[in-house]
PDB file of C-alpha atoms in Angstrom:
ATOM      1  CA  ILE A 540       6.357   9.329 -28.162  1.00  0.00           C
ATOM      2  CA  SER A 541       7.336   6.354 -30.427  1.00  0.00           C
ATOM      3  CA  TYR A 542       9.958   4.173 -30.071  1.00  0.00           C
ATOM      4  CA  ALA A 543       8.786   2.177 -32.851  1.00  0.00           C
ATOM      5  CA  GLU A 544      10.994   3.381 -35.736  1.00  0.00           C
ATOM      6  CA  GLY A 545      14.123   2.581 -33.806  1.00  0.00           C
ATOM      7  CA  PHE A 546      13.226  -0.593 -32.507  1.00  0.00           C
ATOM      8  CA  ALA A 547      12.261  -1.660 -36.459  1.00  0.00           C
ATOM      9  CA  SER A 548      15.793  -0.529 -37.453  1.00  0.00           C
ATOM     10  CA  ILE A 549      17.300  -2.599 -34.832  1.00  0.00           C
ATOM     11  CA  GLN A 550      15.090  -5.494 -36.649  1.00  0.00           C
ATOM     12  CA  ASN A 551      16.540  -4.481 -39.922  1.00  0.00           C
ATOM     13  CA  GLY A 552      20.196  -4.418 -38.771  1.00  0.00           C
ATOM     14  CA  ASP A 553      20.615  -0.828 -39.240  1.00  0.00           C
ATOM     15  CA  LEU A 554      22.251   0.156 -35.924  1.00  0.00           C
ATOM     16  CA  ALA A 555      23.327   3.945 -36.729  1.00  0.00           C
ATOM     17  CA  LYS A 556      19.652   4.588 -37.800  1.00  0.00           C
ATOM     18  CA  GLU A 557      18.341   3.031 -34.659  1.00  0.00           C
ATOM     19  CA  ILE A 558      20.617   4.777 -32.292  1.00  0.00           C
ATOM     20  CA  ALA A 559      19.741   8.241 -34.117  1.00  0.00           C
ATOM     21  CA  GLN A 560      15.907   7.175 -34.142  1.00  0.00           C
ATOM     22  CA  LEU A 561      15.927   6.257 -30.367  1.00  0.00           C
ATOM     23  CA  ARG A 562      17.952   9.464 -29.364  1.00  0.00           C
ATOM     24  CA  GLU A 563      15.311  11.436 -31.009  1.00  0.00           C
ATOM     25  CA  SER A 564      12.314   9.705 -29.308  1.00  0.00           C
ATOM     26  CA  LEU A 565      14.396   9.843 -26.056  1.00  0.00           C
ATOM     27  CA  GLN A 566      14.458  13.650 -26.308  1.00  0.00           C
ATOM     28  CA  ARG A 567      10.667  14.086 -26.689  1.00  0.00           C
ATOM     29  CA  ASP A 568       9.885  11.498 -23.854  1.00  0.00           C
ATOM     30  CA  PRO A 569       8.394  13.203 -20.783  1.00  0.00           C
ATOM     31  CA  LEU A 570       9.770  10.950 -18.342  1.00  0.00           C
ATOM     32  CA  MET A 571      13.466  11.743 -19.530  1.00  0.00           C
ATOM     33  CA  THR A 572      13.317  15.242 -20.480  1.00  0.00           C
ATOM     34  CA  ILE A 573      11.977  16.469 -17.309  1.00  0.00           C
ATOM     35  CA  LYS A 574      15.063  18.283 -15.501  1.00  0.00           C
ATOM     36  CA  SER A 575      13.851  19.513 -12.066  1.00  0.00           C
ATOM     37  CA  SER A 576      11.460  18.172  -9.715  1.00  0.00           C
ATOM     38  CA  GLY A 577      10.721  21.900  -8.582  1.00  0.00           C
ATOM     39  CA  ASP A 578       8.925  22.271 -12.134  1.00  0.00           C
ATOM     40  CA  GLY A 579       5.265  23.721 -11.272  1.00  0.00           C
ATOM     41  CA  ASP A 580       3.402  20.967 -13.087  1.00  0.00           C
ATOM     42  CA  PRO A 581       2.613  18.191 -10.718  1.00  0.00           C
ATOM     43  CA  VAL A 582       3.070  15.616 -13.561  1.00  0.00           C
ATOM     44  CA  ALA A 583       6.687  16.848 -14.094  1.00  0.00           C
ATOM     45  CA  ARG A 584       7.403  16.626 -10.560  1.00  0.00           C
ATOM     46  CA  ALA A 585       5.869  13.222 -10.366  1.00  0.00           C
ATOM     47  CA  ALA A 586       7.753  11.853 -13.545  1.00  0.00           C
ATOM     48  CA  SER A 587      11.033  13.401 -11.707  1.00  0.00           C
ATOM     49  CA  ALA A 588      10.204  11.600  -8.506  1.00  0.00           C
ATOM     50  CA  PHE A 589       9.332   8.469 -10.139  1.00  0.00           C
ATOM     51  CA  ARG A 590      12.470   8.461 -12.073  1.00  0.00           C
ATOM     52  CA  ASN A 591      14.348   8.986  -8.739  1.00  0.00           C
ATOM     53  CA  GLY A 592      12.467   5.845  -7.093  1.00  0.00           C
ATOM     54  CA  GLN A 593      10.258   8.213  -5.017  1.00  0.00           C
ATOM     55  CA  VAL A 594       7.221   6.112  -5.771  1.00  0.00           C
ATOM     56  CA  ASP A 595       4.845   7.773  -2.945  1.00  0.00           C
ATOM     57  CA  ASP A 596       5.668  11.167  -3.864  1.00  0.00           C
ATOM     58  CA  ALA A 597       5.051  10.430  -7.716  1.00  0.00           C
ATOM     59  CA  ARG A 598       1.578   8.982  -6.730  1.00  0.00           C
ATOM     60  CA  THR A 599       0.808  11.968  -4.482  1.00  0.00           C
ATOM     61  CA  GLN A 600       1.715  14.289  -7.254  1.00  0.00           C
ATOM     62  CA  LEU A 601      -0.184  12.524  -9.979  1.00  0.00           C
ATOM     63  CA  ASN A 602      -3.194  12.241  -8.005  1.00  0.00           C
ATOM     64  CA  ALA A 603      -3.103  16.145  -7.630  1.00  0.00           C
ATOM     65  CA  ALA A 604      -2.927  16.494 -11.243  1.00  0.00           C
ATOM     66  CA  LEU A 605      -5.802  14.061 -12.227  1.00  0.00           C
ATOM     67  CA  ALA A 606      -7.849  15.768  -9.208  1.00  0.00           C
ATOM     68  CA  GLN A 607      -7.703  18.973 -11.362  1.00  0.00           C
ATOM     69  CA  SER A 608      -8.298  17.229 -14.676  1.00  0.00           C
ATOM     70  CA  ASN A 609      -8.924  13.259 -14.828  1.00  0.00           C
ATOM     71  CA  ASP A 610      -8.176  13.110 -18.769  1.00  0.00           C
ATOM     72  CA  ARG A 611      -4.466  13.841 -18.664  1.00  0.00           C
ATOM     73  CA  ALA A 612      -3.100  10.810 -20.485  1.00  0.00           C
ATOM     74  CA  GLU A 613       0.280  11.321 -19.515  1.00  0.00           C
ATOM     75  CA  ALA A 614      -0.482  11.507 -15.827  1.00  0.00           C
ATOM     76  CA  GLN A 615      -2.675   8.442 -16.013  1.00  0.00           C
ATOM     77  CA  ARG A 616       0.093   6.462 -18.004  1.00  0.00           C
ATOM     78  CA  ILE A 617       2.914   7.521 -15.093  1.00  0.00           C
ATOM     79  CA  LEU A 618       0.435   6.629 -12.509  1.00  0.00           C
ATOM     80  CA  GLY A 619      -0.256   3.102 -14.359  1.00  0.00           C
ATOM     81  CA  MET A 620       3.420   2.692 -14.121  1.00  0.00           C
ATOM     82  CA  VAL A 621       3.599   3.575 -10.255  1.00  0.00           C
ATOM     83  CA  ASP A 622       0.687   0.998  -9.715  1.00  0.00           C
ATOM     84  CA  LEU A 623       3.123  -1.602 -11.512  1.00  0.00           C
ATOM     85  CA  ALA A 624       6.098  -0.663  -9.372  1.00  0.00           C
ATOM     86  CA  ASP A 625       3.825  -1.093  -6.398  1.00  0.00           C
ATOM     87  CA  GLY A 626       2.607  -4.566  -7.604  1.00  0.00           C
ATOM     88  CA  ASP A 627      -1.059  -3.178  -8.208  1.00  0.00           C
ATOM     89  CA  ILE A 628      -1.526  -4.982 -11.535  1.00  0.00           C
ATOM     90  CA  SER A 629      -5.157  -4.492 -11.671  1.00  0.00           C
ATOM     91  CA  GLY A 630      -4.893  -0.598 -11.065  1.00  0.00           C
ATOM     92  CA  ALA A 631      -2.167  -0.380 -13.527  1.00  0.00           C
ATOM     93  CA  VAL A 632      -4.203  -2.468 -16.204  1.00  0.00           C
ATOM     94  CA  ASN A 633      -7.176  -0.035 -15.438  1.00  0.00           C
ATOM     95  CA  ARG A 634      -5.256   3.029 -15.760  1.00  0.00           C
ATOM     96  CA  LEU A 635      -3.380   1.973 -19.078  1.00  0.00           C
ATOM     97  CA  ARG A 636      -6.785   1.032 -20.636  1.00  0.00           C
ATOM     98  CA  THR A 637      -7.771   4.762 -19.717  1.00  0.00           C
ATOM     99  CA  VAL A 638      -4.623   5.970 -21.448  1.00  0.00           C
ATOM    100  CA  ILE A 639      -5.351   4.074 -24.644  1.00  0.00           C
ATOM    101  CA  ARG A 640      -8.793   5.516 -24.731  1.00  0.00           C
ATOM    102  CA  LEU A 641      -7.510   8.756 -24.208  1.00  0.00           C
ATOM    103  CA  ASN A 642      -4.631   8.521 -26.538  1.00  0.00           C
ATOM    104  CA  PRO A 643      -4.924   5.628 -28.723  1.00  0.00           C
ATOM    105  CA  SER A 644      -1.404   6.144 -30.533  1.00  0.00           C
ATOM    106  CA  ASP A 645       0.524   5.844 -26.925  1.00  0.00           C
ATOM    107  CA  GLU A 646       2.552   2.638 -27.743  1.00  0.00           C
ATOM    108  CA  ARG A 647       4.279   2.730 -24.482  1.00  0.00           C
ATOM    109  CA  ALA A 648       1.024   2.497 -22.661  1.00  0.00           C
ATOM    110  CA  ARG A 649      -0.167  -0.302 -25.076  1.00  0.00           C
ATOM    111  CA  ILE A 650       2.995  -2.107 -24.501  1.00  0.00           C
ATOM    112  CA  ALA A 651       3.088  -1.773 -20.870  1.00  0.00           C
ATOM    113  CA  LEU A 652      -0.523  -2.949 -20.763  1.00  0.00           C
ATOM    114  CA  ALA A 653       0.325  -6.245 -22.642  1.00  0.00           C
ATOM    115  CA  ASN A 654       3.403  -6.685 -20.479  1.00  0.00           C
ATOM    116  CA  ALA A 655       1.218  -6.367 -17.294  1.00  0.00           C
ATOM    117  CA  LEU A 656      -1.521  -8.836 -18.647  1.00  0.00           C
ATOM    118  CA  LEU A 657       1.445 -11.369 -19.728  1.00  0.00           C
ATOM    119  CA  GLU A 658       2.976 -10.968 -16.229  1.00  0.00           C
ATOM    120  CA  ASN A 659      -0.485 -11.794 -14.621  1.00  0.00           C
ATOM    121  CA  GLU A 660      -1.019 -14.641 -16.867  1.00  0.00           C
ATOM    122  CA  GLN A 661      -3.774 -12.953 -18.668  1.00  0.00           C
ATOM    123  CA  LEU A 662      -2.528 -14.237 -22.138  1.00  0.00           C
ATOM    124  CA  ASP A 663      -5.649 -14.006 -23.915  1.00  0.00           C
ATOM    125  CA  ASP A 664      -6.264 -10.448 -22.971  1.00  0.00           C
ATOM    126  CA  ALA A 665      -2.460  -9.814 -23.712  1.00  0.00           C
ATOM    127  CA  GLU A 666      -2.908 -11.262 -27.068  1.00  0.00           C
ATOM    128  CA  GLN A 667      -6.078  -8.982 -27.943  1.00  0.00           C
ATOM    129  CA  THR A 668      -4.113  -5.771 -26.790  1.00  0.00           C
ATOM    130  CA  LEU A 669      -1.220  -6.802 -28.978  1.00  0.00           C
ATOM    131  CA  ASN A 670      -3.314  -7.526 -31.892  1.00  0.00           C
ATOM    132  CA  ASP A 671      -5.177  -4.100 -31.219  1.00  0.00           C
ATOM    133  CA  THR A 672      -1.766  -2.251 -31.094  1.00  0.00           C
ATOM    134  CA  LEU A 673      -0.856  -3.830 -34.188  1.00  0.00           C
ATOM    135  CA  ARG A 674      -4.047  -2.631 -35.878  1.00  0.00           C
ATOM    136  CA  ALA A 675      -3.239   1.009 -34.529  1.00  0.00           C
ATOM    137  CA  LEU A 676       0.528   0.908 -34.938  1.00  0.00           C
ATOM    138  CA  PRO A 677       1.498  -1.775 -37.534  1.00  0.00           C
ATOM    139  CA  ALA A 678       5.235  -0.814 -37.474  1.00  0.00           C
ATOM    140  CA  SER A 679       5.292  -1.624 -33.698  1.00  0.00           C
ATOM    141  CA  ALA A 680       8.435  -3.839 -33.302  1.00  0.00           C
ATOM    142  CA  ARG A 681       7.862  -4.202 -29.660  1.00  0.00           C
ATOM    143  CA  ALA A 682       4.160  -5.089 -30.165  1.00  0.00           C
ATOM    144  CA  HIS A 683       5.403  -8.057 -32.681  1.00  0.00           C
ATOM    145  CA  TYR A 684       8.234  -9.110 -30.449  1.00  0.00           C
ATOM    146  CA  PHE A 685       5.456  -9.379 -27.266  1.00  0.00           C
ATOM    147  CA  LEU A 686       2.866 -11.030 -29.712  1.00  0.00           C
ATOM    148  CA  GLY A 687       5.452 -13.734 -30.309  1.00  0.00           C
ATOM    149  CA  LEU A 688       6.226 -14.111 -26.692  1.00  0.00           C
ATOM    150  CA  THR A 689       2.376 -14.319 -25.846  1.00  0.00           C
ATOM    151  CA  TYR A 690       2.042 -17.114 -28.362  1.00  0.00           C
ATOM    152  CA  GLN A 691       5.073 -18.831 -27.026  1.00  0.00           C
ATOM    153  CA  ARG A 692       3.500 -18.604 -23.269  1.00  0.00           C
ATOM    154  CA  GLN A 693       0.326 -19.928 -24.772  1.00  0.00           C
ATOM    155  CA  GLY A 694       1.834 -22.948 -25.968  1.00  0.00           C
ATOM    156  CA  ARG A 695       1.335 -21.982 -29.558  1.00  0.00           C
ATOM    157  CA  ARG A 696       5.046 -22.864 -30.897  1.00  0.00           C
ATOM    158  CA  VAL A 697       4.227 -22.806 -34.519  1.00  0.00           C
ATOM    159  CA  ASP A 698       2.688 -19.394 -34.387  1.00  0.00           C
ATOM    160  CA  ALA A 699       5.746 -18.101 -32.129  1.00  0.00           C
ATOM    161  CA  ILE A 700       8.245 -19.281 -34.598  1.00  0.00           C
ATOM    162  CA  ARG A 701       6.225 -17.895 -37.493  1.00  0.00           C
ATOM    163  CA  LYS A 702       5.940 -14.385 -35.663  1.00  0.00           C
ATOM    164  CA  ARG A 703       9.959 -14.356 -34.987  1.00  0.00           C
ATOM    165  CA  VAL A 704      10.743 -15.220 -38.627  1.00  0.00           C
ATOM    166  CA  PHE A 705       8.481 -12.737 -40.307  1.00  0.00           C
ATOM    167  CA  GLU A 706       9.636 -10.382 -37.866  1.00  0.00           C
ATOM    168  CA  LYS A 707      13.379 -10.929 -38.643  1.00  0.00           C
ATOM    169  CA  ARG A 708      12.382 -10.292 -42.401  1.00  0.00           C
ATOM    170  CA  GLY A 709      10.659  -7.068 -41.292  1.00  0.00           C
ATOM    171  CA  GLU A 710       7.319  -8.719 -42.706  1.00  0.00           C
ATOM    172  CA  HIS A 711       3.946  -8.556 -40.747  1.00  0.00           C
ATOM    173  CA  LEU A 712       1.703 -11.249 -40.398  1.00  0.00           C
TER     174      LEU A 712
END
């Protein structure tokens, strides 16, 4: 699921196109499309539980799913988000890196990883993650935005401003 096109449309000022693109992405997003926690899939139940604030239940369901198959990227990603909700930054970072290894095009995992690293003041790692994201997904408006924030937090004001100016023009450095 990629929200990049919708966010890029925001940058270009095309609100109608942005709304349509984000709605389309939202309809494919597993965290938003799962209707019932009674679904037989533990990842579906976990997503529903997490969405409803039942973090412990979500963790239990995800651990059950991963016990059956540890290479389920979506289960790993949601568990990374559960780790973040529980304040386990280190666990979240490890899980999100696993997701990226399993599914290199998962923009949500890449941005969540960068955000976790930023919040944990691991600025150089966040910068590397965002640059890796932009190599894999050059149209990721969120990666460009977070890279500008990273530059700002690193005290690289000129780079941050340059990044923001290029973003507004729809250009990439």
